[in-house]
PDB file of C-alpha atoms in Angstrom:
ATOM      1  CA  ILE A   1     102.555 151.320 -68.706  1.00 73.00           C
ATOM      2  CA  ASN A   2     105.216 149.372 -66.874  1.00 74.00           C
ATOM      3  CA  SER A   3     103.485 149.385 -63.665  1.00 74.00           C
ATOM      4  CA  ILE A   4     100.356 148.282 -65.621  1.00 82.00           C
ATOM      5  CA  SER A   5     102.217 145.380 -67.283  1.00 77.00           C
ATOM      6  CA  ALA A   6     102.998 143.974 -63.810  1.00 76.00           C
ATOM      7  CA  LEU A   7      99.443 144.016 -62.834  1.00 86.00           C
ATOM      8  CA  CYS A   8      98.315 142.392 -66.242  1.00 83.00           C
ATOM      9  CA  GLU A   9     100.824 139.549 -65.463  1.00 78.00           C
ATOM     10  CA  ALA A  10      99.285 138.941 -62.156  1.00 84.00           C
ATOM     11  CA  THR A  11      95.633 139.178 -63.621  1.00 86.00           C
ATOM     12  CA  GLY A  12      95.884 137.535 -66.760  1.00 85.00           C
ATOM     13  CA  ALA A  13      95.166 140.805 -68.790  1.00 83.00           C
ATOM     14  CA  ASP A  14      97.269 141.598 -72.123  1.00 83.00           C
ATOM     15  CA  VAL A  15      99.182 144.841 -71.764  1.00 75.00           C
ATOM     16  CA  SER A  16      98.984 145.536 -75.477  1.00 81.00           C
ATOM     17  CA  GLU A  17      95.060 145.414 -75.159  1.00 87.00           C
ATOM     18  CA  ILE A  18      95.252 147.919 -72.420  1.00 84.00           C
ATOM     19  CA  SER A  19      97.623 150.071 -74.613  1.00 83.00           C
ATOM     20  CA  ARG A  20      95.298 149.987 -77.758  1.00 85.00           C
ATOM     21  CA  ALA A  21      92.347 150.795 -75.495  1.00 86.00           C
ATOM     22  CA  VAL A  22      93.859 153.831 -73.710  1.00 81.00           C
ATOM     23  CA  GLY A  23      95.173 154.996 -77.142  1.00 79.00           C
ATOM     24  CA  MET A  24      92.015 155.334 -78.531  1.00 83.00           C
ATOM     25  CA  ASP A  25      91.049 157.991 -76.431  1.00 79.00           C
ATOM     26  CA  ASP A  26      92.122 161.068 -78.215  1.00 75.00           C
ATOM     27  CA  ARG A  27      92.730 163.210 -75.283  1.00 71.00           C
ATOM     28  CA  ILE A  28      95.691 161.414 -74.694  1.00 72.00           C
ATOM     29  CA  GLY A  29      98.664 163.804 -75.827  1.00 70.00           C
ATOM     30  CA  LYS A  30      98.893 167.517 -75.729  1.00 67.00           C
ATOM     31  CA  ARG A  31      95.093 168.010 -74.701  1.00 65.00           C
ATOM     32  CA  PHE A  32      95.895 165.712 -71.428  1.00 67.00           C
ATOM     33  CA  LEU A  33      99.266 167.413 -70.496  1.00 67.00           C
ATOM     34  CA  GLN A  34      97.824 170.923 -69.445  1.00 77.00           C
ATOM     35  CA  ALA A  35      99.133 171.948 -65.812  1.00 84.00           C
ATOM     36  CA  SER A  36      96.561 173.158 -63.654  1.00 89.00           C
ATOM     37  CA  VAL A  37      95.588 173.655 -59.768  1.00 92.00           C
ATOM     38  CA  GLY A  38      94.571 169.874 -59.659  1.00 90.00           C
ATOM     39  CA  PHE A  39      91.840 167.626 -61.049  1.00 91.00           C
ATOM     40  CA  GLY A  40      88.531 167.124 -59.514  1.00 94.00           C
ATOM     41  CA  GLY A  41      85.365 165.090 -59.901  1.00 92.00           C
ATOM     42  CA  SER A  42      84.353 161.709 -58.482  1.00 87.00           C
ATOM     43  CA  CYS A  43      85.597 159.395 -61.106  1.00 91.00           C
ATOM     44  CA  PHE A  44      89.397 159.968 -61.600  1.00 89.00           C
ATOM     45  CA  GLN A  45      90.555 159.863 -58.140  1.00 92.00           C
ATOM     46  CA  LYS A  46      88.353 156.752 -57.393  1.00 94.00           C
ATOM     47  CA  ASP A  47      89.768 154.977 -60.343  1.00 94.00           C
ATOM     48  CA  ILE A  48      93.145 155.660 -59.260  1.00 95.00           C
ATOM     49  CA  LEU A  49      92.437 154.257 -55.885  1.00 96.00           C
ATOM     50  CA  ASN A  50      90.825 151.385 -57.177  1.00 96.00           C
ATOM     51  CA  LEU A  51      94.081 150.719 -59.175  1.00 95.00           C
ATOM     52  CA  VAL A  52      95.986 151.290 -56.048  1.00 96.00           C
ATOM     53  CA  TYR A  53      93.820 148.657 -54.252  1.00 97.00           C
ATOM     54  CA  LEU A  54      94.283 146.193 -56.935  1.00 96.00           C
ATOM     55  CA  CYS A  55      97.958 146.391 -57.072  1.00 95.00           C
ATOM     56  CA  GLU A  56      98.223 146.043 -53.245  1.00 96.00           C
ATOM     57  CA  THR A  57      95.864 142.792 -53.567  1.00 96.00           C
ATOM     58  CA  TYR A  58      98.412 141.187 -55.912  1.00 97.00           C
ATOM     59  CA  GLY A  59     101.329 142.262 -53.821  1.00 97.00           C
ATOM     60  CA  LEU A  60     102.586 144.657 -56.220  1.00 96.00           C
ATOM     61  CA  THR A  61     103.588 146.923 -53.680  1.00 96.00           C
ATOM     62  CA  GLU A  62     105.974 149.273 -55.907  1.00 96.00           C
ATOM     63  CA  CYS A  63     103.186 149.803 -58.491  1.00 94.00           C
ATOM     64  CA  ALA A  64     100.635 150.679 -55.639  1.00 95.00           C
ATOM     65  CA  GLU A  65     102.899 153.138 -54.509  1.00 96.00           C
ATOM     66  CA  TYR A  66     103.477 154.481 -58.225  1.00 95.00           C
ATOM     67  CA  TRP A  67      99.858 155.292 -58.641  1.00 94.00           C
ATOM     68  CA  ASN A  68      99.264 156.517 -55.056  1.00 96.00           C
ATOM     69  CA  GLN A  69     101.573 159.115 -55.984  1.00 95.00           C
ATOM     70  CA  VAL A  70      98.988 160.489 -58.452  1.00 93.00           C
ATOM     71  CA  VAL A  71      96.804 161.180 -55.767  1.00 94.00           C
ATOM     72  CA  VAL A  72      99.370 162.585 -53.537  1.00 93.00           C
ATOM     73  CA  MET A  73     100.784 164.865 -56.269  1.00 91.00           C
ATOM     74  CA  ASN A  74      97.161 166.246 -56.929  1.00 93.00           C
ATOM     75  CA  ASP A  75      96.893 167.236 -53.152  1.00 94.00           C
ATOM     76  CA  TYR A  76     100.382 168.882 -53.411  1.00 93.00           C
ATOM     77  CA  GLN A  77      99.393 170.700 -56.269  1.00 93.00           C
ATOM     78  CA  LYS A  78      96.303 172.299 -54.644  1.00 95.00           C
ATOM     79  CA  LYS A  79      98.036 173.074 -51.486  1.00 94.00           C
ATOM     80  CA  ARG A  80     100.957 174.706 -53.393  1.00 93.00           C
ATOM     81  CA  PHE A  81      98.624 177.094 -55.217  1.00 94.00           C
ATOM     82  CA  SER A  82      96.970 178.106 -51.894  1.00 96.00           C
ATOM     83  CA  GLU A  83     100.398 178.675 -50.482  1.00 95.00           C
ATOM     84  CA  LYS A  84     101.870 180.473 -53.540  1.00 94.00           C
ATOM     85  CA  MET A  85      98.876 182.932 -53.184  1.00 97.00           C
ATOM     86  CA  VAL A  86      99.740 183.720 -49.482  1.00 97.00           C
ATOM     87  CA  ALA A  87     103.709 183.768 -50.045  1.00 95.00           C
ATOM     88  CA  LYS A  88     103.053 186.588 -53.309  1.00 94.00           C
ATOM     89  CA  MET A  89     100.620 188.605 -51.280  1.00 97.00           C
ATOM     90  CA  PHE A  90     103.232 189.567 -48.931  1.00 97.00           C
ATOM     91  CA  ASN A  91     102.832 186.429 -46.910  1.00 97.00           C
ATOM     92  CA  THR A  92      99.514 187.390 -45.633  1.00 98.00           C
ATOM     93  CA  VAL A  93      95.910 187.306 -46.615  1.00 98.00           C
ATOM     94  CA  THR A  94      94.305 188.114 -43.472  1.00 98.00           C
ATOM     95  CA  GLY A  95      91.426 190.429 -43.998  1.00 98.00           C
ATOM     96  CA  LYS A  96      91.975 190.678 -47.646  1.00 98.00           C
ATOM     97  CA  LYS A  97      89.050 190.169 -50.021  1.00 98.00           C
ATOM     98  CA  ILE A  98      89.891 187.205 -52.633  1.00 98.00           C
ATOM     99  CA  SER A  99      87.690 186.492 -55.395  1.00 98.00           C
ATOM    100  CA  ILE A 100      87.334 182.819 -56.393  1.00 98.00           C
ATOM    101  CA  LEU A 101      86.363 182.602 -60.194  1.00 98.00           C
ATOM    102  CA  GLY A 102      84.951 179.140 -60.787  1.00 98.00           C
ATOM    103  CA  TYR A 103      84.060 176.413 -58.128  1.00 98.00           C
ATOM    104  CA  ALA A 104      82.938 173.488 -60.329  1.00 97.00           C
ATOM    105  CA  PHE A 105      85.611 171.013 -60.960  1.00 97.00           C
ATOM    106  CA  LYS A 106      85.258 171.542 -64.893  1.00 96.00           C
ATOM    107  CA  LYS A 107      83.835 174.129 -67.274  1.00 96.00           C
ATOM    108  CA  ASP A 108      80.110 173.540 -68.317  1.00 96.00           C
ATOM    109  CA  THR A 109      78.853 171.776 -65.183  1.00 96.00           C
ATOM    110  CA  GLY A 110      77.682 172.379 -61.635  1.00 96.00           C
ATOM    111  CA  ASP A 111      79.349 169.299 -60.220  1.00 97.00           C
ATOM    112  CA  VAL A 112      81.630 170.192 -57.347  1.00 97.00           C
ATOM    113  CA  ARG A 113      83.015 166.591 -56.330  1.00 96.00           C
ATOM    114  CA  GLU A 114      86.563 166.743 -55.044  1.00 96.00           C
ATOM    115  CA  THR A 115      86.846 170.272 -56.698  1.00 97.00           C
ATOM    116  CA  PRO A 116      90.117 172.023 -56.307  1.00 97.00           C
ATOM    117  CA  SER A 117      88.390 175.032 -55.547  1.00 98.00           C
ATOM    118  CA  MET A 118      87.121 173.739 -52.441  1.00 97.00           C
ATOM    119  CA  PHE A 119      90.468 173.017 -50.873  1.00 97.00           C
ATOM    120  CA  VAL A 120      92.012 176.609 -51.968  1.00 98.00           C
ATOM    121  CA  VAL A 121      88.775 178.252 -50.377  1.00 98.00           C
ATOM    122  CA  ARG A 122      89.414 176.067 -47.195  1.00 97.00           C
ATOM    123  CA  ASP A 123      92.809 176.963 -47.128  1.00 98.00           C
ATOM    124  CA  LEU A 124      92.379 180.691 -47.587  1.00 98.00           C
ATOM    125  CA  PHE A 125      89.708 180.687 -45.056  1.00 98.00           C
ATOM    126  CA  SER A 126      92.110 179.258 -42.568  1.00 97.00           C
ATOM    127  CA  GLU A 127      94.522 182.005 -43.366  1.00 98.00           C
ATOM    128  CA  GLY A 128      91.805 184.562 -42.530  1.00 98.00           C
ATOM    129  CA  ALA A 129      90.699 185.572 -45.955  1.00 98.00           C
ATOM    130  CA  LYS A 130      87.417 187.028 -46.900  1.00 98.00           C
ATOM    131  CA  ILE A 131      86.484 184.752 -49.825  1.00 98.00           C
ATOM    132  CA  HIS A 132      84.006 185.690 -52.574  1.00 98.00           C
ATOM    133  CA  VAL A 133      83.173 182.863 -55.075  1.00 98.00           C
ATOM    134  CA  TYR A 134      81.409 183.296 -58.243  1.00 98.00           C
ATOM    135  CA  ASP A 135      80.589 180.303 -60.526  1.00 98.00           C
ATOM    136  CA  PRO A 136      77.743 180.529 -62.987  1.00 97.00           C
ATOM    137  CA  GLN A 137      76.314 176.940 -62.170  1.00 97.00           C
ATOM    138  CA  VAL A 138      77.218 176.140 -58.552  1.00 97.00           C
ATOM    139  CA  SER A 139      74.953 176.758 -55.899  1.00 96.00           C
ATOM    140  CA  ARG A 140      75.827 177.809 -52.231  1.00 97.00           C
ATOM    141  CA  GLU A 141      74.262 174.756 -50.794  1.00 96.00           C
ATOM    142  CA  ASP A 142      76.085 172.431 -53.159  1.00 97.00           C
ATOM    143  CA  MET A 143      79.297 174.306 -52.084  1.00 97.00           C
ATOM    144  CA  TRP A 144      78.883 173.932 -48.468  1.00 97.00           C
ATOM    145  CA  SER A 145      77.279 169.971 -48.949  1.00 97.00           C
ATOM    146  CA  GLU A 146      80.489 169.028 -50.524  1.00 97.00           C
ATOM    147  CA  MET A 147      82.710 170.817 -48.172  1.00 97.00           C
ATOM    148  CA  GLN A 148      81.020 169.177 -45.329  1.00 97.00           C
ATOM    149  CA  TYR A 149      81.271 165.761 -46.880  1.00 96.00           C
ATOM    150  CA  THR A 150      84.850 165.885 -48.127  1.00 95.00           C
ATOM    151  CA  CYS A 151      86.486 168.425 -45.727  1.00 96.00           C
ATOM    152  CA  GLY A 152      84.643 167.756 -42.534  1.00 96.00           C
ATOM    153  CA  ILE A 153      83.799 171.667 -42.239  1.00 95.00           C
ATOM    154  CA  SER A 154      80.753 173.507 -42.718  1.00 95.00           C
ATOM    155  CA  PRO A 155      78.897 176.881 -41.287  1.00 95.00           C
ATOM    156  CA  SER A 156      77.267 174.532 -38.626  1.00 95.00           C
ATOM    157  CA  ASN A 157      80.579 173.420 -37.377  1.00 96.00           C
ATOM    158  CA  THR A 158      83.161 176.174 -38.070  1.00 96.00           C
ATOM    159  CA  PRO A 159      82.847 179.419 -36.607  1.00 96.00           C
ATOM    160  CA  ARG A 160      82.959 182.489 -39.106  1.00 96.00           C
ATOM    161  CA  LEU A 161      82.902 180.309 -42.156  1.00 97.00           C
ATOM    162  CA  ASP A 162      79.515 181.542 -43.344  1.00 96.00           C
ATOM    163  CA  GLU A 163      80.281 185.073 -43.069  1.00 97.00           C
ATOM    164  CA  SER A 164      83.743 184.737 -44.676  1.00 97.00           C
ATOM    165  CA  VAL A 165      82.894 182.996 -47.690  1.00 98.00           C
ATOM    166  CA  VAL A 166      80.482 185.050 -49.961  1.00 97.00           C
ATOM    167  CA  THR A 167      78.837 183.564 -53.122  1.00 97.00           C
ATOM    168  CA  SER A 168      78.570 186.436 -55.592  1.00 96.00           C
ATOM    169  CA  PRO A 169      75.789 187.059 -58.329  1.00 94.00           C
ATOM    170  CA  ASP A 170      78.043 187.859 -60.957  1.00 96.00           C
ATOM    171  CA  VAL A 171      81.950 188.187 -61.604  1.00 97.00           C
ATOM    172  CA  TYR A 172      82.166 191.948 -61.505  1.00 98.00           C
ATOM    173  CA  THR A 173      80.542 192.088 -57.918  1.00 97.00           C
ATOM    174  CA  ALA A 174      82.664 189.266 -56.877  1.00 98.00           C
ATOM    175  CA  CYS A 175      86.010 191.218 -58.001  1.00 98.00           C
ATOM    176  CA  ASP A 176      85.085 194.696 -56.789  1.00 98.00           C
ATOM    177  CA  GLY A 177      87.435 195.822 -54.089  1.00 98.00           C
ATOM    178  CA  SER A 178      89.338 192.463 -54.334  1.00 98.00           C
ATOM    179  CA  HIS A 179      93.091 192.374 -53.457  1.00 98.00           C
ATOM    180  CA  ALA A 180      93.328 189.398 -55.665  1.00 98.00           C
ATOM    181  CA  LEU A 181      91.352 186.924 -57.972  1.00 98.00           C
ATOM    182  CA  ALA A 182      92.041 183.254 -58.650  1.00 98.00           C
ATOM    183  CA  VAL A 183      90.649 181.423 -61.780  1.00 98.00           C
ATOM    184  CA  LEU A 184      89.893 177.888 -60.600  1.00 98.00           C
ATOM    185  CA  THR A 185      87.625 176.783 -63.555  1.00 97.00           C
ATOM    186  CA  GLU A 186      88.193 176.936 -67.202  1.00 96.00           C
ATOM    187  CA  TRP A 187      85.016 178.846 -67.608  1.00 97.00           C
ATOM    188  CA  ASP A 188      85.072 180.253 -71.335  1.00 97.00           C
ATOM    189  CA  GLU A 189      83.593 183.637 -70.020  1.00 97.00           C
ATOM    190  CA  PHE A 190      86.452 184.334 -68.009  1.00 98.00           C
ATOM    191  CA  LYS A 191      88.676 184.575 -70.972  1.00 97.00           C
ATOM    192  CA  THR A 192      86.745 187.426 -72.071  1.00 97.00           C
ATOM    193  CA  LEU A 193      86.017 189.590 -69.078  1.00 98.00           C
ATOM    194  CA  ASP A 194      86.538 193.354 -69.319  1.00 98.00           C
ATOM    195  CA  TYR A 195      89.723 193.248 -67.038  1.00 98.00           C
ATOM    196  CA  GLU A 196      90.407 196.746 -67.476  1.00 98.00           C
ATOM    197  CA  LYS A 197      87.079 197.386 -65.772  1.00 98.00           C
ATOM    198  CA  ILE A 198      87.900 194.653 -63.009  1.00 98.00           C
ATOM    199  CA  TYR A 199      91.555 196.259 -62.414  1.00 98.00           C
ATOM    200  CA  LYS A 200      90.072 199.684 -61.614  1.00 98.00           C
ATOM    201  CA  SER A 201      87.557 198.364 -59.183  1.00 98.00           C
ATOM    202  CA  MET A 202      90.354 196.070 -57.201  1.00 98.00           C
ATOM    203  CA  ALA A 203      92.794 197.437 -54.290  1.00 98.00           C
ATOM    204  CA  LYS A 204      96.446 197.726 -55.458  1.00 97.00           C
ATOM    205  CA  PRO A 205      98.333 196.000 -56.071  1.00 97.00           C
ATOM    206  CA  ALA A 206      96.001 193.807 -57.951  1.00 98.00           C
ATOM    207  CA  PHE A 207      97.030 189.932 -58.042  1.00 98.00           C
ATOM    208  CA  ILE A 208      95.747 187.327 -60.506  1.00 98.00           C
ATOM    209  CA  PHE A 209      96.372 183.653 -59.984  1.00 97.00           C
ATOM    210  CA  ASP A 210      95.595 181.850 -63.006  1.00 95.00           C
ATOM    211  CA  GLY A 211      94.863 178.120 -62.055  1.00 94.00           C
ATOM    212  CA  ARG A 212      94.083 177.026 -65.406  1.00 93.00           C
ATOM    213  CA  ASN A 213      96.344 178.970 -67.736  1.00 91.00           C
ATOM    214  CA  ILE A 214      93.502 180.262 -69.837  1.00 94.00           C
ATOM    215  CA  LEU A 215      94.098 184.180 -69.471  1.00 96.00           C
ATOM    216  CA  ASP A 216      96.248 186.259 -71.738  1.00 96.00           C
ATOM    217  CA  HIS A 217      98.960 187.089 -68.965  1.00 94.00           C
ATOM    218  CA  GLU A 218     101.145 189.691 -70.911  1.00 94.00           C
ATOM    219  CA  LYS A 219      97.949 191.652 -71.765  1.00 97.00           C
ATOM    220  CA  LEU A 220      96.849 191.650 -68.113  1.00 98.00           C
ATOM    221  CA  ARG A 221     100.614 192.798 -66.940  1.00 96.00           C
ATOM    222  CA  GLU A 222     100.190 195.692 -69.462  1.00 97.00           C
ATOM    223  CA  ILE A 223      96.835 196.590 -67.526  1.00 98.00           C
ATOM    224  CA  GLY A 224      98.536 196.609 -64.305  1.00 98.00           C
ATOM    225  CA  PHE A 225      97.863 193.286 -62.909  1.00 98.00           C
ATOM    226  CA  GLU A 226     100.436 191.503 -60.917  1.00 97.00           C
ATOM    227  CA  VAL A 227     100.030 187.867 -62.674  1.00 96.00           C
ATOM    228  CA  HIS A 228     101.123 184.398 -61.510  1.00 93.00           C
ATOM    229  CA  ALA A 229     100.270 181.004 -63.166  1.00 91.00           C
ATOM    230  CA  ILE A 230     100.847 177.388 -62.780  1.00 89.00           C
ATOM    231  CA  GLY A 231     104.117 176.390 -64.344  1.00 88.00           C
ATOM    232  CA  LYS A 232     104.697 179.786 -65.671  1.00 88.00           C
ATOM    233  CA  PRO A 233     108.076 181.986 -64.877  1.00 83.00           C
ATOM    234  CA  ASP A 234     107.566 184.954 -62.843  1.00 82.00           C
ATOM    235  CA  PRO A 235     109.003 188.201 -64.367  1.00 81.00           C
ATOM    236  CA  ASN A 236     109.423 189.722 -60.906  1.00 80.00           C
ATOM    237  CA  VAL A 237     112.003 186.815 -60.310  1.00 80.00           C
ATOM    238  CA  PHE A 238     113.250 186.323 -63.654  1.00 72.00           C
ATOM    239  CA  ASP A 239     114.112 189.603 -65.007  1.00 64.00           C
ATOM    240  CA  ASP A 240     115.543 188.448 -68.342  1.00 53.00           C
ATOM    241  CA  LEU A 241     112.129 187.406 -69.678  1.00 50.00           C
TER     242      LEU A 241
END
């Protein structure tokens, strides 16, 4: 809010009015303080970058740099998730089947604009993984369209991309024979899957990477999964847990 106060002084706005308006959004609070693989969608990043532009226009360099770090941190979070997957899977995913559960940037939509899943898929593809994507609302065409627009890669200009990224008709097919699954959209159906059935069908050791912190990690570990999640301690590292 201090950075906003500087912008208010430069533009003639009232910081108290900004605070009042923001405070009317009931998502501000614990509902907004949920760690994840990163945010997507067309609006939030665009709004942040517009704020950066405004600050730069009024010569508020420090404020501009502060808000730009929101975008930088989001990019870092997506990259960190991909790198953690590779590191935990013995530093290589080459030739391994990895299931991506959820491609939309949030649940209950087929919107893939700036979706974190796209960047994770891109990173895993570059590492040589065989990727199987399941999302109940996202089409293969939309997936490629956004990847072409945002990342500049598509089956037409990137060898092996089309054959390396499979879109599965259901979640159990996507996970069959997989070395790891990554939950990247908080679809409610992922909370109630038959994970014992999924575990039996997967290669071992079977990894789960929960990018939305929506699963019961202890129960999954009891089944036999090696579970890694955003901002959660790893029992393999912290043996006092």
